[in-house]
mmCIF file of C-alpha atoms in Angstrom:
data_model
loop_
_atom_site.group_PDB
_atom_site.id
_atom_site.type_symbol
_atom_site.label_atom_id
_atom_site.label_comp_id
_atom_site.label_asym_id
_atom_site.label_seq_id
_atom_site.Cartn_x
_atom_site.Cartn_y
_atom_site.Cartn_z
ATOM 1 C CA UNK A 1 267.266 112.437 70.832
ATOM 2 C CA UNK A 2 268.442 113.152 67.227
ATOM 3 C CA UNK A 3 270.774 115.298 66.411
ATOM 4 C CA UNK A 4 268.409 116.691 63.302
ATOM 5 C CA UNK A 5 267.685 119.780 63.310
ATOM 6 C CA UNK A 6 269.717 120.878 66.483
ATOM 7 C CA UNK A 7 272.152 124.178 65.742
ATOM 8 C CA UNK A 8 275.157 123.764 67.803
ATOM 9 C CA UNK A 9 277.954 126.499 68.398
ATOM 10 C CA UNK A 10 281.231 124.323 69.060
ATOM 11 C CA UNK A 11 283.719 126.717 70.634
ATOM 12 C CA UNK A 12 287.568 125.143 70.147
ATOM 13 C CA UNK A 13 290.392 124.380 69.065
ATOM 14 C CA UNK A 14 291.224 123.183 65.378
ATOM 15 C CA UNK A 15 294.601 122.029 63.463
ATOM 16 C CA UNK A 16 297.281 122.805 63.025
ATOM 17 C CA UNK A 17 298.447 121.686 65.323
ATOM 18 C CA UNK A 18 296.910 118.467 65.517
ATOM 19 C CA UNK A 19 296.681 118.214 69.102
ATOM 20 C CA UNK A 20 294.129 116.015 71.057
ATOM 21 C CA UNK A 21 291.658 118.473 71.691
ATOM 22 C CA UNK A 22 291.722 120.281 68.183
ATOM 23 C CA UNK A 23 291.349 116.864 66.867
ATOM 24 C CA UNK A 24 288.596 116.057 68.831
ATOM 25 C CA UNK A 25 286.744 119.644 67.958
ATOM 26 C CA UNK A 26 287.233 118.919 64.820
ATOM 27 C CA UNK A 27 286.182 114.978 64.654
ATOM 28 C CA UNK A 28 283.100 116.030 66.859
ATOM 29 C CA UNK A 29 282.114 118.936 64.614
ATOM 30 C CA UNK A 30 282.207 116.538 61.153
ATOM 31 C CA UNK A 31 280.314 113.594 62.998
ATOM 32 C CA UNK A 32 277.868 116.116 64.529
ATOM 33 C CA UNK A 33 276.898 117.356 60.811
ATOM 34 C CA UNK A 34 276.979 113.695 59.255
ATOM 35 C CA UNK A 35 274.153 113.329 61.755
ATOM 36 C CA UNK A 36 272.016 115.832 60.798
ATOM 37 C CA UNK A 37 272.887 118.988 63.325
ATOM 38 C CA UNK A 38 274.192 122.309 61.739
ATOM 39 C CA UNK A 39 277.193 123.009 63.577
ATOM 40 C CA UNK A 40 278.885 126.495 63.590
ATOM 41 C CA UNK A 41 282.922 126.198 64.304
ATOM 42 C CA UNK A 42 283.870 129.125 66.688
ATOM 43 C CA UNK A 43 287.875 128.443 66.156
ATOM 44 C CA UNK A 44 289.898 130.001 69.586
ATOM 45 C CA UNK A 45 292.676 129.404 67.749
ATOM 46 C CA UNK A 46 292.632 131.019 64.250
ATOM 47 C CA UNK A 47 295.392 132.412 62.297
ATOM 48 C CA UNK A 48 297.082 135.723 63.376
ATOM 49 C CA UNK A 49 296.447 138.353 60.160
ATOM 50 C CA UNK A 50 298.888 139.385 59.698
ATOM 51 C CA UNK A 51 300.812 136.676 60.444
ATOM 52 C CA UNK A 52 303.826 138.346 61.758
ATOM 53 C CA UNK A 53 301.167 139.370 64.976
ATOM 54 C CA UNK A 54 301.920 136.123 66.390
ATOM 55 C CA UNK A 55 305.501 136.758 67.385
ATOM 56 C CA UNK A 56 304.444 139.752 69.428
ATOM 57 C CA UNK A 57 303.962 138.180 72.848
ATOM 58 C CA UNK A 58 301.191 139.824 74.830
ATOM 59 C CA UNK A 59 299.826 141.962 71.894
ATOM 60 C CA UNK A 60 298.899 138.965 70.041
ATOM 61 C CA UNK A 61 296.373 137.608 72.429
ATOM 62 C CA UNK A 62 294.288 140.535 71.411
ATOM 63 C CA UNK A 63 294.541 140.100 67.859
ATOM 64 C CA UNK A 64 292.382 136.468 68.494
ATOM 65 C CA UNK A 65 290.690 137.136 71.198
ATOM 66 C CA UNK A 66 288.427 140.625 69.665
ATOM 67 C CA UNK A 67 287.541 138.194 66.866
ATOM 68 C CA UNK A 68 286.995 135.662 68.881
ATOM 69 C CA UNK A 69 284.161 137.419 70.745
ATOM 70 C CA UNK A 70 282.665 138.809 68.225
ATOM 71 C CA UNK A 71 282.346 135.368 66.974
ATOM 72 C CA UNK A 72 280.586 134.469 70.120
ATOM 73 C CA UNK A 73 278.439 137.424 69.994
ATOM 74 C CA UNK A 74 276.739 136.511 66.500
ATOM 75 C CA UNK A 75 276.808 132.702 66.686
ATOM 76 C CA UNK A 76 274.395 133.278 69.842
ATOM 77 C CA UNK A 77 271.985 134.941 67.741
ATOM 78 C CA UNK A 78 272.340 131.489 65.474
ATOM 79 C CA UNK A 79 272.846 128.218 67.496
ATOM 80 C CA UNK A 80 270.607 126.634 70.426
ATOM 81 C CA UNK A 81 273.604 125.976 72.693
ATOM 82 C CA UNK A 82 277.115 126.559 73.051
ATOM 83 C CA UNK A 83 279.474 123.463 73.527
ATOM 84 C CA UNK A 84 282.836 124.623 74.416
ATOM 85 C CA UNK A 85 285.897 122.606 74.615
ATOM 86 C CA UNK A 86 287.763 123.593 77.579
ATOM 87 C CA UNK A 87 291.298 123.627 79.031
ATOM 88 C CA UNK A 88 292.904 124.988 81.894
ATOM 89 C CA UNK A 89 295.460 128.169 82.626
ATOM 90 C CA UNK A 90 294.951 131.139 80.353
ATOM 91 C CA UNK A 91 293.014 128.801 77.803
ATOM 92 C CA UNK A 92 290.283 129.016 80.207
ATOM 93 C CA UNK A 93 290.378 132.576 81.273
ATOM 94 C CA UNK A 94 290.623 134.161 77.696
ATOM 95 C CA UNK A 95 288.297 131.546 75.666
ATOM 96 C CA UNK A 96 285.891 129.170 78.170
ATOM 97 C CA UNK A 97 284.784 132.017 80.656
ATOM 98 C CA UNK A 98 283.872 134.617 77.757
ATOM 99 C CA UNK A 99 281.813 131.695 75.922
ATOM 100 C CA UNK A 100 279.607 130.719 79.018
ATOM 101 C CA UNK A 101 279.396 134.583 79.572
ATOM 102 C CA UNK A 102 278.507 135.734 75.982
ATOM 103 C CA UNK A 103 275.929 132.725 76.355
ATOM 104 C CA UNK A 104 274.590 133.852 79.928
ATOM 105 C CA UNK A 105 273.803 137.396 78.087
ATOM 106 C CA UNK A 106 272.389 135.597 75.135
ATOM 107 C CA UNK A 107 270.035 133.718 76.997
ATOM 108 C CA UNK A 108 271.588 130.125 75.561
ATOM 109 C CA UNK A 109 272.488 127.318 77.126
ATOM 110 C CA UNK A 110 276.371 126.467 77.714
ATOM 111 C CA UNK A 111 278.208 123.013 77.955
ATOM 112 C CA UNK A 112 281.683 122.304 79.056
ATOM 113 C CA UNK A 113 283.147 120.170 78.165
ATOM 114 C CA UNK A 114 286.490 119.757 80.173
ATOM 115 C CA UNK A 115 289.452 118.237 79.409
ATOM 116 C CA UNK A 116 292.988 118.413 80.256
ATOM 117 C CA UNK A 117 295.278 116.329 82.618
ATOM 118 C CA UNK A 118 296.115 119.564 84.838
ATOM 119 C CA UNK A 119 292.613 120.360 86.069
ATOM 120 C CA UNK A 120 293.127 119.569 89.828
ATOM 121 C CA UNK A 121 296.550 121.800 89.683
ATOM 122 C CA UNK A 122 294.818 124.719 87.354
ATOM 123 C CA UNK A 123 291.808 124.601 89.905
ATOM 124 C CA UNK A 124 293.806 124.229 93.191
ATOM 125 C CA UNK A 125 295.367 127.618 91.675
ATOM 126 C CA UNK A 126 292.479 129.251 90.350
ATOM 127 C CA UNK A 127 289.453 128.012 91.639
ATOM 128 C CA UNK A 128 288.455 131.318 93.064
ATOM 129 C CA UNK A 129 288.660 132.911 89.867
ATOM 130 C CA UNK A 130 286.653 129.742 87.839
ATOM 131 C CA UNK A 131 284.021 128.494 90.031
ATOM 132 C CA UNK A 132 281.351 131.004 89.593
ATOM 133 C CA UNK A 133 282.118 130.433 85.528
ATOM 134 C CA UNK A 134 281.080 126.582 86.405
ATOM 135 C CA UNK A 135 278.030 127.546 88.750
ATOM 136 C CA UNK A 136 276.695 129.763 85.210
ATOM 137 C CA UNK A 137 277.014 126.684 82.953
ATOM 138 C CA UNK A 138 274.114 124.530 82.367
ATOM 139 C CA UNK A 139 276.374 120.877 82.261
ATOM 140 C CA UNK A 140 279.453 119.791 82.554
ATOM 141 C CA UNK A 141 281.217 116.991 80.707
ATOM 142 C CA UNK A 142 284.406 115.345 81.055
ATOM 143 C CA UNK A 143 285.539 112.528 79.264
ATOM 144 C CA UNK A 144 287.051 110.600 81.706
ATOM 145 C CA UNK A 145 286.484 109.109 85.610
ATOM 146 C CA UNK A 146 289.678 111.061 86.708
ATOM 147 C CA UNK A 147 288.392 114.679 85.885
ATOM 148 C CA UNK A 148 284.687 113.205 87.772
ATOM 149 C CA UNK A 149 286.632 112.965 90.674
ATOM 150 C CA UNK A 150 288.826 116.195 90.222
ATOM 151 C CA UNK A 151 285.352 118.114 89.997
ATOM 152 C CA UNK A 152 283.508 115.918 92.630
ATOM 153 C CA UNK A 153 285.809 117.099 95.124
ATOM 154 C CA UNK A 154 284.913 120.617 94.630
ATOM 155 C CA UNK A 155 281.065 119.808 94.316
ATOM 156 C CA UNK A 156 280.502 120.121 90.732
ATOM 157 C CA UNK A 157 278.798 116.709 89.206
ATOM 158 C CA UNK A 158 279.750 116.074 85.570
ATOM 159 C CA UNK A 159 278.655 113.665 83.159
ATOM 160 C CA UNK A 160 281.247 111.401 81.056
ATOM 161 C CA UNK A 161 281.520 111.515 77.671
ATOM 162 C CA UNK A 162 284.399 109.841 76.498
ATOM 163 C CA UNK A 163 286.509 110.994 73.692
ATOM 164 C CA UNK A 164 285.735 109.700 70.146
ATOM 165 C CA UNK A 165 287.936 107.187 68.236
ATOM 166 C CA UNK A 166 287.783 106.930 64.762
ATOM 167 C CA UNK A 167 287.870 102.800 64.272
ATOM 168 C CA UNK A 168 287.815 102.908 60.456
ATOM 169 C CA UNK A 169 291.083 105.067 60.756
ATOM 170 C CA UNK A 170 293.051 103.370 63.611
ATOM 171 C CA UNK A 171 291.729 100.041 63.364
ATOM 172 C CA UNK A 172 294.114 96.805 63.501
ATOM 173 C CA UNK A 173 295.284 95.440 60.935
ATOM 174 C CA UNK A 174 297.624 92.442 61.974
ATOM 175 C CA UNK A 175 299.491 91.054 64.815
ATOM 176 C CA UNK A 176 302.694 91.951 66.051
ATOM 177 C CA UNK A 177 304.139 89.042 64.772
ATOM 178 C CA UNK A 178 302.672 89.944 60.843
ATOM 179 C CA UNK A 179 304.360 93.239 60.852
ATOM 180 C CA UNK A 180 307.076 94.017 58.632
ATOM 181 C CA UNK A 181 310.127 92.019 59.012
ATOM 182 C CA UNK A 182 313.310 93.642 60.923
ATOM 183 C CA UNK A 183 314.025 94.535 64.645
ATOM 184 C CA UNK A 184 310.568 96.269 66.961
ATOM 185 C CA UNK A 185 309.860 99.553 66.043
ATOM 186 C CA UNK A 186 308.660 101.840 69.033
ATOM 187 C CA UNK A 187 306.841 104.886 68.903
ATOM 188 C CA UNK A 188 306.617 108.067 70.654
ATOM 189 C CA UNK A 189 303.431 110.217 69.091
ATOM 190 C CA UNK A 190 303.110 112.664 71.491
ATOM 191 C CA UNK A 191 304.526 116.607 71.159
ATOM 192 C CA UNK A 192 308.252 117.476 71.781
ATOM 193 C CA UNK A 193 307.132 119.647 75.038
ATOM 194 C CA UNK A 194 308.316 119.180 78.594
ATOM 195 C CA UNK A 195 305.050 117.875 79.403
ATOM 196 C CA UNK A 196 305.539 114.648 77.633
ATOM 197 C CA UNK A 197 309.135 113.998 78.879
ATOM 198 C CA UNK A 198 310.140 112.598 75.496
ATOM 199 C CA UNK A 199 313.956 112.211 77.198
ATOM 200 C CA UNK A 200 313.033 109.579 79.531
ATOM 201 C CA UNK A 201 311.576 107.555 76.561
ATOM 202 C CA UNK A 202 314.631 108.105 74.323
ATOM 203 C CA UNK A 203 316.617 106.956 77.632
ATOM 204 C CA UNK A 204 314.440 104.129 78.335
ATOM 205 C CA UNK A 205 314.855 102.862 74.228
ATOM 206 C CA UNK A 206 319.027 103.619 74.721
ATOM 207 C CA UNK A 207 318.489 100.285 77.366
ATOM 208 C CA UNK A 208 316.140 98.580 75.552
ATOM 209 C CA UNK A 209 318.619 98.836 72.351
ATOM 210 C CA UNK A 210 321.234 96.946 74.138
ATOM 211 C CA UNK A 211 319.067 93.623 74.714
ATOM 212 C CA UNK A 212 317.513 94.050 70.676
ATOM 213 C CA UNK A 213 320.239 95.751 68.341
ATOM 214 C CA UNK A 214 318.136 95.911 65.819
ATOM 215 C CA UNK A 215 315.014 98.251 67.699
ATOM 216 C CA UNK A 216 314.317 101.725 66.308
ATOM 217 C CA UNK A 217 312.409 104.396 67.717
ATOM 218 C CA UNK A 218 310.299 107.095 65.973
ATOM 219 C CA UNK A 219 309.160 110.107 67.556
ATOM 220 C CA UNK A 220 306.346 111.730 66.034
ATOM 221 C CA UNK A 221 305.738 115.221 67.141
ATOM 222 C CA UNK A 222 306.965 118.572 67.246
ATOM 223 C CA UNK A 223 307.569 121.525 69.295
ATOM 224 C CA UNK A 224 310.450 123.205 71.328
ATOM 225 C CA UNK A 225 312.480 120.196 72.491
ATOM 226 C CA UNK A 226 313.591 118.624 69.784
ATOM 227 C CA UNK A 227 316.928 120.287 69.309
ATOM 228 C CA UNK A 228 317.738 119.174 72.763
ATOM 229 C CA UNK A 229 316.359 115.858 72.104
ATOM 230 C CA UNK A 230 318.354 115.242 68.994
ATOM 231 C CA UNK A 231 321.381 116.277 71.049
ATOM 232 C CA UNK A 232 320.888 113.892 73.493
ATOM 233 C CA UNK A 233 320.151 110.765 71.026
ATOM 234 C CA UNK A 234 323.763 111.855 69.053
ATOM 235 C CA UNK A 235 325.293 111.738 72.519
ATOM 236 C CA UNK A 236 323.850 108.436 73.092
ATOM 237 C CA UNK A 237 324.854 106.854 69.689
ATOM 238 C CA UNK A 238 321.663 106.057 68.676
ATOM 239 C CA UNK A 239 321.324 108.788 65.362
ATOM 240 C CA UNK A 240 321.117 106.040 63.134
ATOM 241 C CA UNK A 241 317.863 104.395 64.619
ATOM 242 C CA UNK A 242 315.880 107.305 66.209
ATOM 243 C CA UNK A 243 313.464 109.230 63.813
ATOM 244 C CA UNK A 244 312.175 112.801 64.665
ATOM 245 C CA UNK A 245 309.195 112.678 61.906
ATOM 246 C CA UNK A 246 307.479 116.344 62.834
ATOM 247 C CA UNK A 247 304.296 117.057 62.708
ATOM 248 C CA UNK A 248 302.572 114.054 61.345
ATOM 249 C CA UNK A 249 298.755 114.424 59.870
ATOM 250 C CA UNK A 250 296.088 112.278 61.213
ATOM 251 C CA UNK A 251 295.855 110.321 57.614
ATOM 252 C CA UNK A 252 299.980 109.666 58.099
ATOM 253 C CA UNK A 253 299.599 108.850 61.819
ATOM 254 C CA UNK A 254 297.753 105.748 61.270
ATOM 255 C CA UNK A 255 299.752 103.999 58.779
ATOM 256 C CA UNK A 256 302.767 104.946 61.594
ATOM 257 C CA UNK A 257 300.612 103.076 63.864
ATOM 258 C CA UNK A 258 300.348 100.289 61.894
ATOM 259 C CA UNK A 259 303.839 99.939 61.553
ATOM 260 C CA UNK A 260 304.568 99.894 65.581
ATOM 261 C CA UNK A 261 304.943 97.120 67.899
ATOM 262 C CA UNK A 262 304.941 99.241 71.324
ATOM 263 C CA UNK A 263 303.576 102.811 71.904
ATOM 264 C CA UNK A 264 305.509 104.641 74.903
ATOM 265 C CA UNK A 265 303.640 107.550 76.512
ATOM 266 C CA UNK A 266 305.922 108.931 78.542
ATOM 267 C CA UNK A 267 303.961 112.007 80.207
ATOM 268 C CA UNK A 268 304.306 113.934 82.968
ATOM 269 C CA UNK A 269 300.689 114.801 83.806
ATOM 270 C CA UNK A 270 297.707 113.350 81.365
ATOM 271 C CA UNK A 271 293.848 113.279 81.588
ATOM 272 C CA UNK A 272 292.781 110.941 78.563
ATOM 273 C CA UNK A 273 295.140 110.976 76.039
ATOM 274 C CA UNK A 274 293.583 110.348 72.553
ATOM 275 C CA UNK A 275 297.267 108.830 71.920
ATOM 276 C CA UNK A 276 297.002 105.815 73.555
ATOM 277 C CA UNK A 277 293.365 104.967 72.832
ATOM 278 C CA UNK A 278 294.442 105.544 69.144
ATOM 279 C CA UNK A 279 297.487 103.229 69.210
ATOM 280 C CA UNK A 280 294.807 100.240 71.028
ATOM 281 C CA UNK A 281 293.001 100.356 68.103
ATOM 282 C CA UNK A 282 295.147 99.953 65.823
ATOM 283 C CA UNK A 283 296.443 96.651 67.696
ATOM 284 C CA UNK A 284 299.508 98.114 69.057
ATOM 285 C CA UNK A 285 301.003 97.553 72.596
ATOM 286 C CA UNK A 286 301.405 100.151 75.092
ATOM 287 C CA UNK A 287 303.437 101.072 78.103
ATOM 288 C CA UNK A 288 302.766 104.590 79.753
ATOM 289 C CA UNK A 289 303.719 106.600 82.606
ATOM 290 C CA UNK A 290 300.990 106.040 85.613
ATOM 291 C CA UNK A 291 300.073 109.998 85.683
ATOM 292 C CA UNK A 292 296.522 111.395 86.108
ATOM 293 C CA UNK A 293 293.898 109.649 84.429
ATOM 294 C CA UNK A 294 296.128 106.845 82.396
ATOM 295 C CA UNK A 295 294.884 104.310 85.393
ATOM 296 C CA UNK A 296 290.950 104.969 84.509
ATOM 297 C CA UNK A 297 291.860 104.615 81.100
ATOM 298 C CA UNK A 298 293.641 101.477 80.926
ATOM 299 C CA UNK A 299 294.285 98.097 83.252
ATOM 300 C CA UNK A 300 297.753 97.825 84.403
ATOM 301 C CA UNK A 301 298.931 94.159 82.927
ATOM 302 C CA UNK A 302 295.526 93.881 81.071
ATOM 303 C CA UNK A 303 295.597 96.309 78.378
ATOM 304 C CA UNK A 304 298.959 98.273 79.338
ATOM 305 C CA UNK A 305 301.760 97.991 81.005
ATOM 306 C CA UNK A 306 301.990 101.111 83.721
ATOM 307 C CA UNK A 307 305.368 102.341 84.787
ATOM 308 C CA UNK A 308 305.840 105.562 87.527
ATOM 309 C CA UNK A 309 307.086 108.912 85.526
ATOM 310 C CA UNK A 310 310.533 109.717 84.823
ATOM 311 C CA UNK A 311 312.037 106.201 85.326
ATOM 312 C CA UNK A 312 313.789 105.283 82.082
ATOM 313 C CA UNK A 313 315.030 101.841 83.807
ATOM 314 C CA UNK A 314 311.299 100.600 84.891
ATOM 315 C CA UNK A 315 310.127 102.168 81.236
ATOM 316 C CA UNK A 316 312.744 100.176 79.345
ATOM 317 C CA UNK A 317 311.687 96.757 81.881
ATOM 318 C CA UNK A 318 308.166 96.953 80.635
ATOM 319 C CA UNK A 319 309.395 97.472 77.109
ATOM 320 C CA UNK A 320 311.455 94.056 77.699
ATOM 321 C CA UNK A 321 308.270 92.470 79.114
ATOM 322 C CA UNK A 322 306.659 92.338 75.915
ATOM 323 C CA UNK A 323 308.995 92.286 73.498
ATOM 324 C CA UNK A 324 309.850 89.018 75.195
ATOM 325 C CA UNK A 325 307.110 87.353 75.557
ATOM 326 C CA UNK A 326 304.855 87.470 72.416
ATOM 327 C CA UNK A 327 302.001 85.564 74.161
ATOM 328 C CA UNK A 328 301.418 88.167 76.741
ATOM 329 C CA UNK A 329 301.672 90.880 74.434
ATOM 330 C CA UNK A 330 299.182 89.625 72.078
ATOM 331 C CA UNK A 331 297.032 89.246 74.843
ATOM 332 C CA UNK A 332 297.900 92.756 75.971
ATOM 333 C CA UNK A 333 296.705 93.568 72.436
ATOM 334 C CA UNK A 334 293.451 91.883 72.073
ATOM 335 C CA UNK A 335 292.336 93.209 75.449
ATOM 336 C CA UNK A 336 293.327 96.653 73.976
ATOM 337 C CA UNK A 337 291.279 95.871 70.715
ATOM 338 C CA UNK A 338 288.398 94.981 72.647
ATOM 339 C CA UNK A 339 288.451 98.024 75.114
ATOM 340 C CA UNK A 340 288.483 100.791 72.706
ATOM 341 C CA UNK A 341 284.906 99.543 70.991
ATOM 342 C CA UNK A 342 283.089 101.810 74.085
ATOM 343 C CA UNK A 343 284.850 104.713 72.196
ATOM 344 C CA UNK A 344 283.524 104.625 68.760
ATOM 345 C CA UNK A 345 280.885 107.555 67.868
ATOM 346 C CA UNK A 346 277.544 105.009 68.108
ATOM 347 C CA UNK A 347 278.542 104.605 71.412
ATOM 348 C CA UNK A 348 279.407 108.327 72.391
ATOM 349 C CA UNK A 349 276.565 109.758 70.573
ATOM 350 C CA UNK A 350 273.606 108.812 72.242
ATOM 351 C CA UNK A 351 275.570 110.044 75.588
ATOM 352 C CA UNK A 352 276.261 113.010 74.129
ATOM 353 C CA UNK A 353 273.058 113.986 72.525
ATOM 354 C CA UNK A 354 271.000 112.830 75.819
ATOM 355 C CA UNK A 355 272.630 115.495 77.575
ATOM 356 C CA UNK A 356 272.122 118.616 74.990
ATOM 357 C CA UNK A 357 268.298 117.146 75.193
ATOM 358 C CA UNK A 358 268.639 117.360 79.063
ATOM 359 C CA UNK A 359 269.823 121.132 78.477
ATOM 360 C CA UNK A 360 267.868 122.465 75.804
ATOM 361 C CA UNK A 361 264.701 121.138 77.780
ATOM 362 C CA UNK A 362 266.064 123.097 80.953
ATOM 363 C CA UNK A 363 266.582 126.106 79.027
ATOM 364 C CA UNK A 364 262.763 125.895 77.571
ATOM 365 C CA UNK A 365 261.091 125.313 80.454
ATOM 366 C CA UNK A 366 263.412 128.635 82.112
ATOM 367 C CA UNK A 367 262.314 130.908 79.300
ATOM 368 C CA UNK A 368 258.528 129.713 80.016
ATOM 369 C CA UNK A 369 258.514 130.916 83.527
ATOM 370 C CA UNK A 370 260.368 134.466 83.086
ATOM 371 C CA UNK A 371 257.564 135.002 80.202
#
């Protein structure tokens, strides 16, 4: 199928922030149009007006959600289908459900498109409340095998469609051992949030700065931890050599990238974080946390290293492991290289578009038998 001609409401997230899945609305949205589809952006996240509405907790959800469905309303007078980038908790409740029930009304078909690394807790919780959302929606997609199984097990099939990886932005550059001179730099790029458990890498780097005194660490990201975080790496001594950077755009976070020698992804729970895929392709080594989905994303000791959550000491090991032995890591790296090819947009497309053909056709043949 080509994507021609096709009218496509994309409900989501955008930036700021730039997190994975308003990146990926976003990404999907430009590649969508480059390919001939007219997209309309239904944003679940726009700017409070006026602005001071979003410190009111509570009242503030209504200020974006009455937009937000009238938004819905109109676009399903405009677009063939609905593709909705979902999450779980209240980011389901207050922007998926309404979208697959504005486009039930409409007479339109819906895709979701799940994502998320806390789907089996959100629908061990809340399952009674979600499923008959999932019964009304036409498809389901999930970009990775870990959320198949998480909806298997509760009798929903999905189809995967990975996430998209921009290869002309992250792509590698050089080897390890071509980088800019000086001791390996580390990175942390994911948000300063409990979630990501940025103090066990900071704790992991503290051990791995004792075998290589001249490491430094940059953690790119922001949100409600940092103050804490610098606190702890003052305590620790290590000031002088750890970088808190912010928010970092997506044209900075790729020259960062390019300056690394090890990604850490330290998280707590994780589906298929865009993170790591992102830091592969740009040649750079990786050792995460074994949460969630990491394992169908990567191969322990082929394209990552895989260390259990919260354990600074096995972190900081794995760290050593390749920051020792050059061979391996290069390896490591090429594997990685090679891996993140099946997630360029050539390669997602045709999934993608097969399955809004396998919809729309549905939704035809439907209207022809109620008329």
């Amino acid at each position: 199928m080509k994507a021609t001609g096709l009218r496509i409401g994309l409900v989501g997230p955008l930036p700021p922030p730039s997190g994975g899945m308003a990146n990926q609305t976003l990404q999907l949205a430009r590649l969508l149009r480059e390919e001939g589809a007219t997209v309309e952006l239904i944003q679940v996240n726009r700017p409070y007006h006026p602005h001071w509405i979003g410190r009111l907790k509570g009242i503030r959800a209504g200020f974006r959600l009455f937009p937000y469905l009238a938004h819905l309303w109109s676009s399903a007078s405009r677009v063939q289908l609905f593709h909705v980038m979902a999450n779980s908790g209240w980011s389901w409740h207050l922007f998926a459900a309404p979208a697959i029930s504005v486009a039930r009304i409409r007479n339109i078909p819906v895709i979701i498109n799940y994502r998320g690394g806390e789907a089996d807790v959100f629908l061990n919780k809340a399952f009674f409340w979600v499923k008959p959302s999932l019964h009304r929606a036409d498809a389901i997609i999930v970009p990775s095998g870990f959320l198949e199984t998480v909806f298997g097990k509760r009798g929903f099939p999905t189809s995967i469609v990975p996430n998209i990886i921009d290869l002309d932005r992250f792509g590698a550059m050089c080897s390890a051992s071509q980088r800019k001179g000086g001791g390996p730099h580390l990175i942390v790029t994911r948000n300063l949030e409990p979630l990501y458990d940025n103090i066990t890498a900071v704790r992991a780097f503290n051990i791995v700065k004792h075998a290589f005194p001249a490491a430094k660490l940059t953690l790119a990201g922001s949100g409600p931890e940092r103050k804490m975080l610098e606190e702890l790496v003052c305590g620790l001594g290590l000031a002088d050599v750890v970088t808190f950077t912010g928010r970092v755009s997506n044209e900075r976070m790729s020259a960062l990238y390019q300056s690394a020698d090890i990604m850490i992804n330290p998280s707590l729970v994780d589906n298929m974080p865009n993170s790591v895929l992102e830091a592969l392709a740009s040649g750079v080594s990786v050792v995460s946390t074994d949460v969630g989905g990491v394992r169908y994303l990567v191969e322990h000791e082929k394209t990552a290293l895989l260390v259990p959550a919260q354990d600074p000491q096995a972190m900081a090991d794995a760290i050593l492991i390749l920051l020792n032995d050059p061979v391996r890591a290069e390896q490591m790296r090429q594997a990685g290289i090679e891996l993140v090819q099946q997630y360029s947009w050539p390669n997602v497309r045709d999934r993608l578009l097969g399955i809004y053909s396998e919809v729309l056709a549905k939704s035809d043949c439907t209207m022809a038998n109620i008329k």
